[in-house]
mmCIF file of C-alpha atoms and ligand atoms in Angstrom:
data_model
loop_
_atom_site.group_PDB
_atom_site.id
_atom_site.type_symbol
_atom_site.label_atom_id
_atom_site.label_comp_id
_atom_site.label_asym_id
_atom_site.label_seq_id
_atom_site.Cartn_x
_atom_site.Cartn_y
_atom_site.Cartn_z
ATOM 1 C CA MET A 1 11.299 -15.001 -37.617
ATOM 2 C CA THR A 2 10.557 -13.701 -34.198
ATOM 3 C CA LYS A 3 8.128 -15.272 -31.792
ATOM 4 C CA SER A 4 6.061 -13.320 -29.301
ATOM 5 C CA VAL A 5 6.087 -14.637 -25.723
ATOM 6 C CA GLU A 6 3.258 -13.493 -23.489
ATOM 7 C CA ILE A 7 4.372 -12.536 -19.962
ATOM 8 C CA VAL A 8 2.068 -10.054 -18.190
ATOM 9 C CA GLN A 9 3.974 -9.904 -14.936
ATOM 10 C CA ASN A 10 4.284 -7.094 -12.442
ATOM 11 C CA ILE A 11 7.800 -5.704 -12.772
ATOM 12 C CA LEU A 12 8.338 -5.621 -9.018
ATOM 13 C CA ASP A 13 6.940 -9.100 -8.432
ATOM 14 C CA SER A 14 10.096 -10.491 -6.889
ATOM 15 C CA ASN A 15 10.271 -7.603 -4.412
ATOM 16 C CA ASP A 16 6.614 -8.187 -3.524
ATOM 17 C CA ARG A 17 7.279 -11.870 -2.853
ATOM 18 C CA ILE A 18 10.092 -11.075 -0.435
ATOM 19 C CA ALA A 19 7.862 -8.449 1.169
ATOM 20 C CA ALA A 20 5.255 -11.157 1.770
ATOM 21 C CA GLY A 21 7.957 -13.189 3.524
ATOM 22 C CA ASN A 22 8.793 -10.219 5.739
ATOM 23 C CA LYS A 23 5.160 -9.921 6.708
ATOM 24 C CA GLU A 24 5.129 -13.574 7.723
ATOM 25 C CA ILE A 25 8.096 -12.952 10.014
ATOM 26 C CA PHE A 26 6.274 -10.033 11.656
ATOM 27 C CA ASN A 27 3.101 -12.085 12.034
ATOM 28 C CA ALA A 28 4.962 -15.073 13.486
ATOM 29 C CA HIS A 29 6.273 -12.738 16.205
ATOM 30 C CA GLN A 30 2.947 -10.947 16.611
ATOM 31 C CA ILE A 31 4.603 -7.672 15.740
ATOM 32 C CA PHE A 32 2.719 -4.751 14.171
ATOM 33 C CA ALA A 33 4.954 -3.152 11.528
ATOM 34 C CA ILE A 34 4.892 0.307 9.944
ATOM 35 C CA ASN A 35 6.666 1.671 6.880
ATOM 36 C CA MET A 36 7.059 5.421 7.336
ATOM 37 C CA MET A 37 7.711 7.577 4.284
ATOM 38 C CA ALA A 38 8.229 11.318 3.815
ATOM 39 C CA SER A 39 10.495 13.870 2.218
ATOM 40 C CA PRO A 40 13.755 14.652 4.044
ATOM 41 C CA GLY A 41 13.161 16.873 7.044
ATOM 42 C CA ALA A 42 9.401 16.270 7.292
ATOM 43 C CA GLY A 43 9.925 15.071 10.850
ATOM 44 C CA LYS A 44 10.056 11.268 10.631
ATOM 45 C CA THR A 45 12.697 10.858 13.320
ATOM 46 C CA SER A 46 11.066 13.496 15.533
ATOM 47 C CA PHE A 47 7.755 11.683 15.151
ATOM 48 C CA ILE A 48 9.286 8.344 16.161
ATOM 49 C CA LEU A 49 10.880 9.942 19.233
ATOM 50 C CA ARG A 50 7.574 11.575 20.266
ATOM 51 C CA THR A 51 5.817 8.244 19.758
ATOM 52 C CA ILE A 52 8.337 6.494 22.028
ATOM 53 C CA GLU A 53 7.702 9.137 24.693
ATOM 54 C CA LYS A 54 3.931 8.610 24.636
ATOM 55 C CA LEU A 55 3.716 4.872 24.028
ATOM 56 C CA PRO A 56 2.132 2.835 26.863
ATOM 57 C CA LYS A 57 4.848 1.109 28.896
ATOM 58 C CA GLY A 58 3.844 -2.410 27.864
ATOM 59 C CA ILE A 59 4.539 -1.844 24.168
ATOM 60 C CA ARG A 60 8.080 -2.543 23.063
ATOM 61 C CA LEU A 61 9.224 -0.795 19.897
ATOM 62 C CA GLY A 62 12.106 -1.470 17.498
ATOM 63 C CA VAL A 63 13.171 0.935 14.771
ATOM 64 C CA ILE A 64 14.792 0.308 11.399
ATOM 65 C CA GLU A 65 16.424 3.399 9.945
ATOM 66 C CA GLY A 66 17.017 3.544 6.203
ATOM 67 C CA ASP A 67 19.643 6.028 5.130
ATOM 68 C CA THR A 68 21.466 6.708 1.910
ATOM 69 C CA ALA A 69 24.697 7.399 3.771
ATOM 70 C CA PRO A 70 26.467 5.434 6.500
ATOM 71 C CA VAL A 71 25.472 7.844 9.252
ATOM 72 C CA THR A 72 23.813 6.625 12.423
ATOM 73 C CA ILE A 73 22.472 10.000 13.598
ATOM 74 C CA ASP A 74 18.824 8.899 13.515
ATOM 75 C CA SER A 75 19.335 5.427 14.992
ATOM 76 C CA ASP A 76 21.551 6.854 17.749
ATOM 77 C CA LYS A 77 18.655 9.119 18.794
ATOM 78 C CA VAL A 78 16.298 6.159 19.013
ATOM 79 C CA VAL A 79 18.769 4.115 21.058
ATOM 80 C CA ALA A 80 19.259 7.112 23.356
ATOM 81 C CA ALA A 81 15.469 7.119 23.826
ATOM 82 C CA GLY A 82 15.737 3.552 25.094
ATOM 83 C CA MET A 83 14.613 1.447 22.130
ATOM 84 C CA PRO A 84 16.575 -0.921 19.892
ATOM 85 C CA ALA A 85 17.386 0.431 16.444
ATOM 86 C CA VAL A 86 19.261 -0.787 13.421
ATOM 87 C CA GLN A 87 20.573 1.322 10.606
ATOM 88 C CA ILE A 88 20.418 0.115 7.021
ATOM 89 C CA ASN A 89 22.734 1.952 4.696
ATOM 90 C CA THR A 90 21.119 1.765 1.252
ATOM 91 C CA GLY A 91 24.428 2.578 -0.423
ATOM 92 C CA GLY A 92 23.100 5.684 -2.131
ATOM 93 C CA ASN A 93 19.819 4.023 -3.099
ATOM 94 C CA CYS A 94 16.796 6.291 -2.888
ATOM 95 C CA HIS A 95 14.497 3.769 -1.201
ATOM 96 C CA LEU A 96 14.396 0.671 0.947
ATOM 97 C CA ASP A 97 13.335 -2.541 -0.728
ATOM 98 C CA ALA A 98 12.113 -5.804 0.743
ATOM 99 C CA VAL A 99 15.563 -7.430 0.643
ATOM 100 C CA MET A 100 17.142 -4.594 2.605
ATOM 101 C CA LEU A 101 14.303 -4.709 5.099
ATOM 102 C CA GLU A 102 14.795 -8.442 5.571
ATOM 103 C CA GLN A 103 18.384 -7.701 6.649
ATOM 104 C CA GLY A 104 17.146 -5.054 9.069
ATOM 105 C CA ILE A 105 14.520 -7.342 10.583
ATOM 106 C CA LYS A 106 17.111 -10.035 11.254
ATOM 107 C CA ALA A 107 19.233 -7.558 13.193
ATOM 108 C CA LEU A 108 16.396 -6.671 15.606
ATOM 109 C CA PRO A 109 15.580 -8.613 18.813
ATOM 110 C CA LEU A 110 12.188 -9.714 17.454
ATOM 111 C CA GLU A 111 11.307 -11.874 20.477
ATOM 112 C CA ASP A 112 11.247 -8.737 22.619
ATOM 113 C CA LEU A 113 9.173 -6.507 20.330
ATOM 114 C CA ASP A 114 5.499 -5.657 19.736
ATOM 115 C CA LEU A 115 5.968 -2.885 17.198
ATOM 116 C CA VAL A 116 8.479 -2.116 14.458
ATOM 117 C CA ILE A 117 8.678 1.264 12.744
ATOM 118 C CA VAL A 118 10.714 1.550 9.554
ATOM 119 C CA GLU A 119 11.952 5.048 8.727
ATOM 120 C CA ASN A 120 12.276 4.876 4.955
ATOM 121 C CA VAL A 121 14.716 7.020 2.983
ATOM 122 C CA GLY A 122 13.535 10.647 2.738
ATOM 123 C CA ASN A 123 11.992 10.799 -0.743
ATOM 124 C CA LEU A 124 8.462 11.247 -2.092
ATOM 125 C CA ILE A 125 8.877 9.274 -5.294
ATOM 126 C CA CYS A 126 10.821 6.067 -5.028
ATOM 127 C CA PRO A 127 9.730 4.411 -1.742
ATOM 128 C CA ALA A 128 6.126 4.396 -2.982
ATOM 129 C CA ALA A 129 6.916 1.662 -5.506
ATOM 130 C CA PHE A 130 8.501 -0.845 -3.146
ATOM 131 C CA LYS A 131 6.423 -2.856 -0.722
ATOM 132 C CA LEU A 132 8.330 -3.866 2.392
ATOM 133 C CA GLY A 133 5.903 -6.269 4.022
ATOM 134 C CA THR A 134 4.749 -3.999 6.836
ATOM 135 C CA HIS A 135 1.104 -3.973 7.944
ATOM 136 C CA ILE A 136 0.630 -0.323 7.095
ATOM 137 C CA ASN A 137 2.351 2.465 5.191
ATOM 138 C CA ILE A 138 2.262 5.926 6.657
ATOM 139 C CA LEU A 139 3.216 9.236 5.108
ATOM 140 C CA VAL A 140 4.443 12.190 7.117
ATOM 141 C CA ALA A 141 3.684 15.451 5.310
ATOM 142 C CA SER A 142 4.772 18.706 6.900
ATOM 143 C CA ILE A 143 3.449 22.235 6.592
ATOM 144 C CA PRO A 144 6.639 23.883 5.227
ATOM 145 C CA GLU A 145 6.698 21.487 2.260
ATOM 146 C CA GLY A 146 3.665 23.285 0.847
ATOM 147 C CA ASP A 147 0.064 22.415 0.119
ATOM 148 C CA ASP A 148 0.567 21.205 -3.464
ATOM 149 C CA LYS A 149 2.406 17.961 -2.733
ATOM 150 C CA PRO A 150 -0.548 15.590 -3.309
ATOM 151 C CA TYR A 151 -0.958 17.186 -6.750
ATOM 152 C CA LYS A 152 2.719 16.826 -7.627
ATOM 153 C CA TYR A 153 3.481 13.467 -6.030
ATOM 154 C CA PRO A 154 0.207 11.563 -6.372
ATOM 155 C CA ALA A 155 1.738 8.083 -6.309
ATOM 156 C CA ILE A 156 2.894 8.214 -2.698
ATOM 157 C CA TYR A 157 -0.529 9.380 -1.496
ATOM 158 C CA ARG A 158 -2.167 6.415 -3.224
ATOM 159 C CA GLY A 159 -0.367 3.677 -1.346
ATOM 160 C CA VAL A 160 -0.629 4.887 2.250
ATOM 161 C CA ASP A 161 -2.981 3.845 5.040
ATOM 162 C CA VAL A 162 -2.335 6.724 7.426
ATOM 163 C CA LEU A 163 -1.368 10.351 6.843
ATOM 164 C CA ILE A 164 0.415 12.421 9.460
ATOM 165 C CA ILE A 165 0.330 16.189 8.910
ATOM 166 C CA ASN A 166 3.242 17.467 10.978
ATOM 167 C CA LYS A 167 4.563 20.882 12.059
ATOM 168 C CA ILE A 168 1.137 22.466 12.507
ATOM 169 C CA ASP A 169 2.779 24.836 14.980
ATOM 170 C CA LEU A 170 4.131 26.541 11.827
ATOM 171 C CA LEU A 171 0.701 27.194 10.267
ATOM 172 C CA PRO A 172 0.623 30.877 11.359
ATOM 173 C CA TYR A 173 3.875 31.552 9.501
ATOM 174 C CA ILE A 174 3.336 29.717 6.224
ATOM 175 C CA ASP A 175 0.792 30.045 3.426
ATOM 176 C CA PHE A 176 -0.597 26.543 3.563
ATOM 177 C CA ARG A 177 -4.174 26.084 2.370
ATOM 178 C CA MET A 178 -5.286 23.096 4.405
ATOM 179 C CA ASP A 179 -8.505 22.746 2.349
ATOM 180 C CA TYR A 180 -6.581 22.639 -0.924
ATOM 181 C CA PHE A 181 -4.130 20.097 0.485
ATOM 182 C CA LYS A 182 -6.899 17.899 1.872
ATOM 183 C CA ALA A 183 -8.881 18.057 -1.398
ATOM 184 C CA GLY A 184 -5.845 16.638 -3.211
ATOM 185 C CA VAL A 185 -5.515 13.858 -0.662
ATOM 186 C CA GLU A 186 -9.243 13.138 -0.871
ATOM 187 C CA MET A 187 -9.069 12.631 -4.645
ATOM 188 C CA LEU A 188 -6.217 10.150 -4.379
ATOM 189 C CA ASN A 189 -7.070 8.342 -1.200
ATOM 190 C CA PRO A 190 -10.647 8.941 -0.016
ATOM 191 C CA ASP A 191 -11.225 8.804 3.739
ATOM 192 C CA LEU A 192 -7.528 8.388 4.470
ATOM 193 C CA ARG A 193 -7.005 8.181 8.240
ATOM 194 C CA THR A 194 -5.265 11.433 9.135
ATOM 195 C CA PHE A 195 -3.593 12.749 12.293
ATOM 196 C CA VAL A 196 -2.658 16.422 12.521
ATOM 197 C CA VAL A 197 0.291 16.891 14.871
ATOM 198 C CA SER A 198 3.220 18.973 15.992
ATOM 199 C CA CYS A 199 6.307 17.111 17.117
ATOM 200 C CA LYS A 200 7.505 20.377 18.596
ATOM 201 C CA THR A 201 4.566 21.027 20.933
ATOM 202 C CA GLY A 202 3.276 17.439 21.127
ATOM 203 C CA GLU A 203 -0.164 18.530 19.929
ATOM 204 C CA GLY A 204 -2.189 15.718 18.370
ATOM 205 C CA MET A 205 0.172 12.963 19.485
ATOM 206 C CA ASP A 206 -2.239 11.437 22.013
ATOM 207 C CA ALA A 207 -4.830 10.625 19.358
ATOM 208 C CA TRP A 208 -2.179 9.008 17.169
ATOM 209 C CA VAL A 209 -0.647 6.967 19.980
ATOM 210 C CA SER A 210 -3.973 5.667 21.236
ATOM 211 C CA TRP A 211 -4.933 4.564 17.711
ATOM 212 C CA LEU A 212 -1.490 2.968 17.305
ATOM 213 C CA ALA A 213 -1.684 1.167 20.653
ATOM 214 C CA ALA A 214 -5.029 -0.343 19.636
ATOM 215 C CA GLN A 215 -3.496 -1.723 16.405
ATOM 216 C CA VAL A 216 -0.496 -3.125 18.266
ATOM 217 C CA ASN A 217 -2.645 -4.807 20.894
ATOM 218 C CA ALA A 218 -4.921 -6.329 18.261
ATOM 219 C CA VAL A 219 -1.915 -8.059 16.653
ATOM 220 C CA LYS A 220 -0.349 -8.953 20.007
ATOM 221 C CA ASN A 221 -3.497 -10.650 21.342
ATOM 222 C CA LYS A 222 -4.237 -12.600 18.184
ATOM 223 C CA MET B 1 16.678 6.694 -9.152
ATOM 224 C CA HIS B 2 14.591 3.590 -8.544
ATOM 225 C CA GLU B 3 14.515 3.211 -12.324
ATOM 226 C CA LEU B 4 17.692 1.150 -11.971
ATOM 227 C CA ALA B 5 15.946 -1.361 -9.700
ATOM 228 C CA VAL B 6 12.963 -1.400 -12.054
ATOM 229 C CA THR B 7 15.186 -1.947 -15.091
ATOM 230 C CA GLU B 8 17.029 -4.797 -13.376
ATOM 231 C CA SER B 9 13.697 -6.485 -12.676
ATOM 232 C CA VAL B 10 12.654 -6.103 -16.316
ATOM 233 C CA LEU B 11 15.903 -7.748 -17.379
ATOM 234 C CA ARG B 12 15.441 -10.652 -14.955
ATOM 235 C CA ILE B 13 11.860 -11.256 -16.119
ATOM 236 C CA ALA B 14 12.891 -11.100 -19.795
ATOM 237 C CA LEU B 15 15.853 -13.453 -19.307
ATOM 238 C CA ASP B 16 13.693 -15.967 -17.421
ATOM 239 C CA ALA B 17 11.069 -15.999 -20.148
ATOM 240 C CA ALA B 18 13.742 -16.173 -22.862
ATOM 241 C CA GLU B 19 15.367 -19.194 -21.267
ATOM 242 C CA LYS B 20 12.084 -21.052 -20.836
ATOM 243 C CA ASN B 21 11.375 -20.519 -24.537
ATOM 244 C CA ASP B 22 14.828 -21.492 -25.878
ATOM 245 C CA ALA B 23 15.513 -18.005 -27.127
ATOM 246 C CA ALA B 24 18.808 -17.174 -28.781
ATOM 247 C CA ARG B 25 18.043 -13.495 -28.676
ATOM 248 C CA VAL B 26 15.421 -11.111 -27.333
ATOM 249 C CA THR B 27 14.567 -8.422 -29.873
ATOM 250 C CA ASP B 28 11.730 -6.441 -28.273
ATOM 251 C CA ILE B 29 10.268 -5.884 -24.828
ATOM 252 C CA TYR B 30 6.810 -4.386 -24.295
ATOM 253 C CA LEU B 31 6.125 -2.598 -21.036
ATOM 254 C CA THR B 32 3.025 -0.915 -19.657
ATOM 255 C CA ILE B 33 3.895 1.764 -17.130
ATOM 256 C CA GLY B 34 1.002 3.907 -15.962
ATOM 257 C CA ARG B 35 1.468 7.635 -15.376
ATOM 258 C CA LEU B 36 0.754 7.170 -11.688
ATOM 259 C CA SER B 37 3.700 4.829 -11.200
ATOM 260 C CA SER B 38 6.328 7.624 -11.174
ATOM 261 C CA ILE B 39 8.744 6.021 -13.616
ATOM 262 C CA VAL B 40 10.628 8.035 -16.227
ATOM 263 C CA ASP B 41 11.062 5.920 -19.359
ATOM 264 C CA ASP B 42 14.118 7.811 -20.589
ATOM 265 C CA SER B 43 16.149 6.668 -17.658
ATOM 266 C CA VAL B 44 14.863 3.093 -17.918
ATOM 267 C CA GLN B 45 16.211 3.100 -21.494
ATOM 268 C CA PHE B 46 19.493 4.535 -20.254
ATOM 269 C CA TYR B 47 19.975 1.827 -17.618
ATOM 270 C CA TRP B 48 18.719 -0.825 -20.006
ATOM 271 C CA ASP B 49 21.409 -0.193 -22.594
ATOM 272 C CA HIS B 50 23.977 -0.493 -19.841
ATOM 273 C CA ILE B 51 22.842 -3.569 -17.916
ATOM 274 C CA SER B 52 21.643 -5.695 -20.840
ATOM 275 C CA LYS B 53 24.966 -5.404 -22.652
ATOM 276 C CA GLU B 54 26.396 -8.884 -22.123
ATOM 277 C CA THR B 55 23.117 -10.788 -22.189
ATOM 278 C CA ILE B 56 20.884 -12.187 -24.937
ATOM 279 C CA CYS B 57 18.729 -9.096 -24.359
ATOM 280 C CA ALA B 58 21.488 -6.807 -25.626
ATOM 281 C CA GLY B 59 20.169 -4.452 -28.270
ATOM 282 C CA ALA B 60 16.541 -5.292 -27.560
ATOM 283 C CA THR B 61 14.145 -2.396 -28.106
ATOM 284 C CA LEU B 62 12.037 -1.285 -25.162
ATOM 285 C CA HIS B 63 8.497 -0.277 -26.073
ATOM 286 C CA PHE B 64 6.709 1.863 -23.512
ATOM 287 C CA ASN B 65 2.965 1.970 -23.280
ATOM 288 C CA ARG B 66 2.269 4.930 -20.948
ATOM 289 C CA PRO B 67 -1.463 5.047 -20.246
ATOM 290 C CA PRO B 68 -2.603 8.209 -18.442
ATOM 291 C CA ALA B 69 -4.251 7.887 -15.070
ATOM 292 C CA VAL B 70 -8.001 7.628 -15.584
ATOM 293 C CA LEU B 71 -10.193 9.189 -12.912
ATOM 294 C CA HIS B 72 -13.916 8.752 -12.431
ATOM 295 C CA CYS B 73 -16.140 11.399 -10.857
ATOM 296 C CA LEU B 74 -18.668 9.921 -8.435
ATOM 297 C CA ASP B 75 -20.810 13.053 -8.492
ATOM 298 C CA CYS B 76 -21.429 13.511 -12.224
ATOM 299 C CA GLY B 77 -20.132 10.222 -13.654
ATOM 300 C CA GLN B 78 -17.494 11.811 -15.896
ATOM 301 C CA ASP B 79 -14.279 9.874 -16.658
ATOM 302 C CA TYR B 80 -11.201 11.983 -17.349
ATOM 303 C CA ALA B 81 -7.486 11.498 -17.846
ATOM 304 C CA MET B 82 -4.799 12.905 -15.595
ATOM 305 C CA GLU B 83 -1.537 13.649 -17.383
ATOM 306 C CA ASP B 84 1.016 15.159 -15.031
ATOM 307 C CA PHE B 85 -0.887 17.190 -12.491
ATOM 308 C CA LEU B 86 -3.842 16.002 -10.408
ATOM 309 C CA GLU B 87 -7.034 18.008 -10.967
ATOM 310 C CA PRO B 88 -10.654 17.908 -9.748
ATOM 311 C CA CYS B 89 -13.409 16.807 -12.123
ATOM 312 C CA PRO B 90 -13.278 19.127 -15.193
ATOM 313 C CA ASN B 91 -17.042 18.792 -15.618
ATOM 314 C CA CYS B 92 -18.376 19.620 -12.145
ATOM 315 C CA GLY B 93 -15.312 20.496 -10.053
ATOM 316 C CA SER B 94 -15.863 17.676 -7.569
ATOM 317 C CA VAL B 95 -13.016 16.043 -5.660
ATOM 318 C CA ASN B 96 -15.220 13.040 -4.968
ATOM 319 C CA ILE B 97 -13.386 10.902 -7.498
ATOM 320 C CA ARG B 98 -11.794 7.485 -7.812
ATOM 321 C CA VAL B 99 -8.614 6.456 -9.610
ATOM 322 C CA ILE B 100 -9.592 3.731 -12.081
ATOM 323 C CA SER B 101 -6.259 3.047 -13.739
ATOM 324 C CA GLY B 102 -2.778 4.435 -14.247
ATOM 325 C CA GLU B 103 -0.777 2.425 -11.728
ATOM 326 C CA GLU B 104 0.258 -0.382 -14.102
ATOM 327 C CA LEU B 105 3.883 -1.472 -13.920
ATOM 328 C CA GLN B 106 4.248 -4.621 -15.948
ATOM 329 C CA VAL B 107 6.053 -6.549 -18.651
ATOM 330 C CA ASP B 108 3.385 -7.464 -21.226
ATOM 331 C CA HIS B 109 5.321 -9.599 -23.684
ATOM 332 C CA ILE B 110 8.681 -10.033 -25.383
ATOM 333 C CA ASP B 111 9.716 -10.945 -28.918
ATOM 334 C CA ILE B 112 12.417 -13.591 -29.248
ATOM 335 C CA GLN B 113 14.372 -15.439 -31.881
ATOM 336 C CA ARG B 114 14.626 -19.169 -31.290
ATOM 337 C CA LYS B 115 17.906 -21.057 -31.203
ATOM 338 C CA GLU B 116 17.125 -23.393 -34.141
ATOM 339 C CA GLU B 117 16.229 -20.406 -36.295
ATOM 340 C CA GLN B 118 19.683 -18.928 -36.201
HETATM 341 N N1 GDP C 301 8.574 23.619 14.136
HETATM 342 C C1 GDP C 301 8.605 22.279 14.054
HETATM 343 N N2 GDP C 301 9.757 21.671 13.712
HETATM 344 C C2 GDP C 301 9.765 20.322 13.636
HETATM 345 C C3 GDP C 301 8.608 19.544 13.903
HETATM 346 N N3 GDP C 301 8.916 18.246 13.728
HETATM 347 C C4 GDP C 301 10.216 18.199 13.356
HETATM 348 N N4 GDP C 301 10.748 19.450 13.320
HETATM 349 C C5 GDP C 301 12.126 19.838 12.955
HETATM 350 O O1 GDP C 301 12.337 19.503 11.581
HETATM 351 C C6 GDP C 301 13.682 19.110 11.364
HETATM 352 C C7 GDP C 301 13.749 17.751 10.692
HETATM 353 O O2 GDP C 301 13.224 16.754 11.580
HETATM 354 P P1 GDP C 301 13.602 15.215 11.474
HETATM 355 O O3 GDP C 301 12.785 14.519 12.488
HETATM 356 O O4 GDP C 301 15.076 15.034 11.529
HETATM 357 O O5 GDP C 301 13.089 14.882 10.001
HETATM 358 P P2 GDP C 301 13.320 13.578 9.087
HETATM 359 O O6 GDP C 301 14.406 13.925 8.118
HETATM 360 O O7 GDP C 301 12.029 13.385 8.374
HETATM 361 O O8 GDP C 301 13.667 12.434 9.983
HETATM 362 C C8 GDP C 301 14.347 19.123 12.725
HETATM 363 O O9 GDP C 301 15.029 20.345 12.869
HETATM 364 C C9 GDP C 301 13.172 19.059 13.694
HETATM 365 O O10 GDP C 301 13.443 19.646 14.930
HETATM 366 C C10 GDP C 301 7.403 20.243 14.277
HETATM 367 O O11 GDP C 301 6.338 19.655 14.516
HETATM 368 N N5 GDP C 301 7.463 21.610 14.321
HETATM 369 MG MG1 MG C 302 15.280 11.074 9.994
HETATM 370 ZN ZN1 ZN C 303 -17.872 15.543 -11.919
#
């Protein structure tokens, strides 16, 4: 005789609970936190470096770099740009989870920070499933990846609050139907806040940074 | 490869529930995983067989309910299912749509055998 036991529980519940704890840590320090996702090479690190360049002087930023391999290339660049960074080696894992992020947060000088940006592992599938406890999720899509990505990887477009379309300096060289791309995004995430930028030329960065600064200040002055 | 993390969570949830209910063995696990959750059930099964080995869940059958994503067109009112590739409304071509379901990722229930029944 078998007995049926009702459960109805979200599979990633325990991750979500730890993520909620991470958010409390950010809030206690009045830090605005961002989880940045993208495929490898979309320009996440470039975008962080450009953001550092443009950020108003009063805003202090810390960066958590998630990487599948124990290389500190990305975090070294951030440190060279004058901001604290910690590297989390996911040990081959394809995504950061809330436990890994908790480790990263503890390694940052939280008392000194107003903003934390997490560069998630380059991957369009796995990071979408794991909440980290940041205030917003952002996705960096880039022109060379092609205009069909929302159609092929719908899940990641569902869970983001801001979309960055990067490498627009390459539009003249690549067949990228912006209307087709945006229609896909619209179906999955209507009215998604979008910034169109080039990390190469700096185009579009001012609009992003002024929006970002407003979010940071709102949390800071709470 | 996040299926490993997902499978580990399923095991933890099943073991917790089994313990609370004095189970000697878990025979079946019922999961609902929507098509928009980007999980491949084959690899969940693969990891499952491996990680459940030395537990009371060993040999349990995983049952996958894979509901398609259901989309609703705000312009003409049509509901339609999305299988693998996102598409505009098949009735009127609109992209003014909302995702109604398809993002489920949950353990629904498990079947157990009680200790005293062995
Ligand atoms: N042409 C062009 N190249 C870019 C742009 N942004 C980044 N890149 C280049 O794209 C490559 C990958 O950038 P990186 O920031 O390391 O990407 P990540 O893997 O997402 O962190 C590097 O060679 C960058 O110089 C851009 O806006 N335009
Ligand atoms: Mg990088
Ligand atoms: Zn329609």
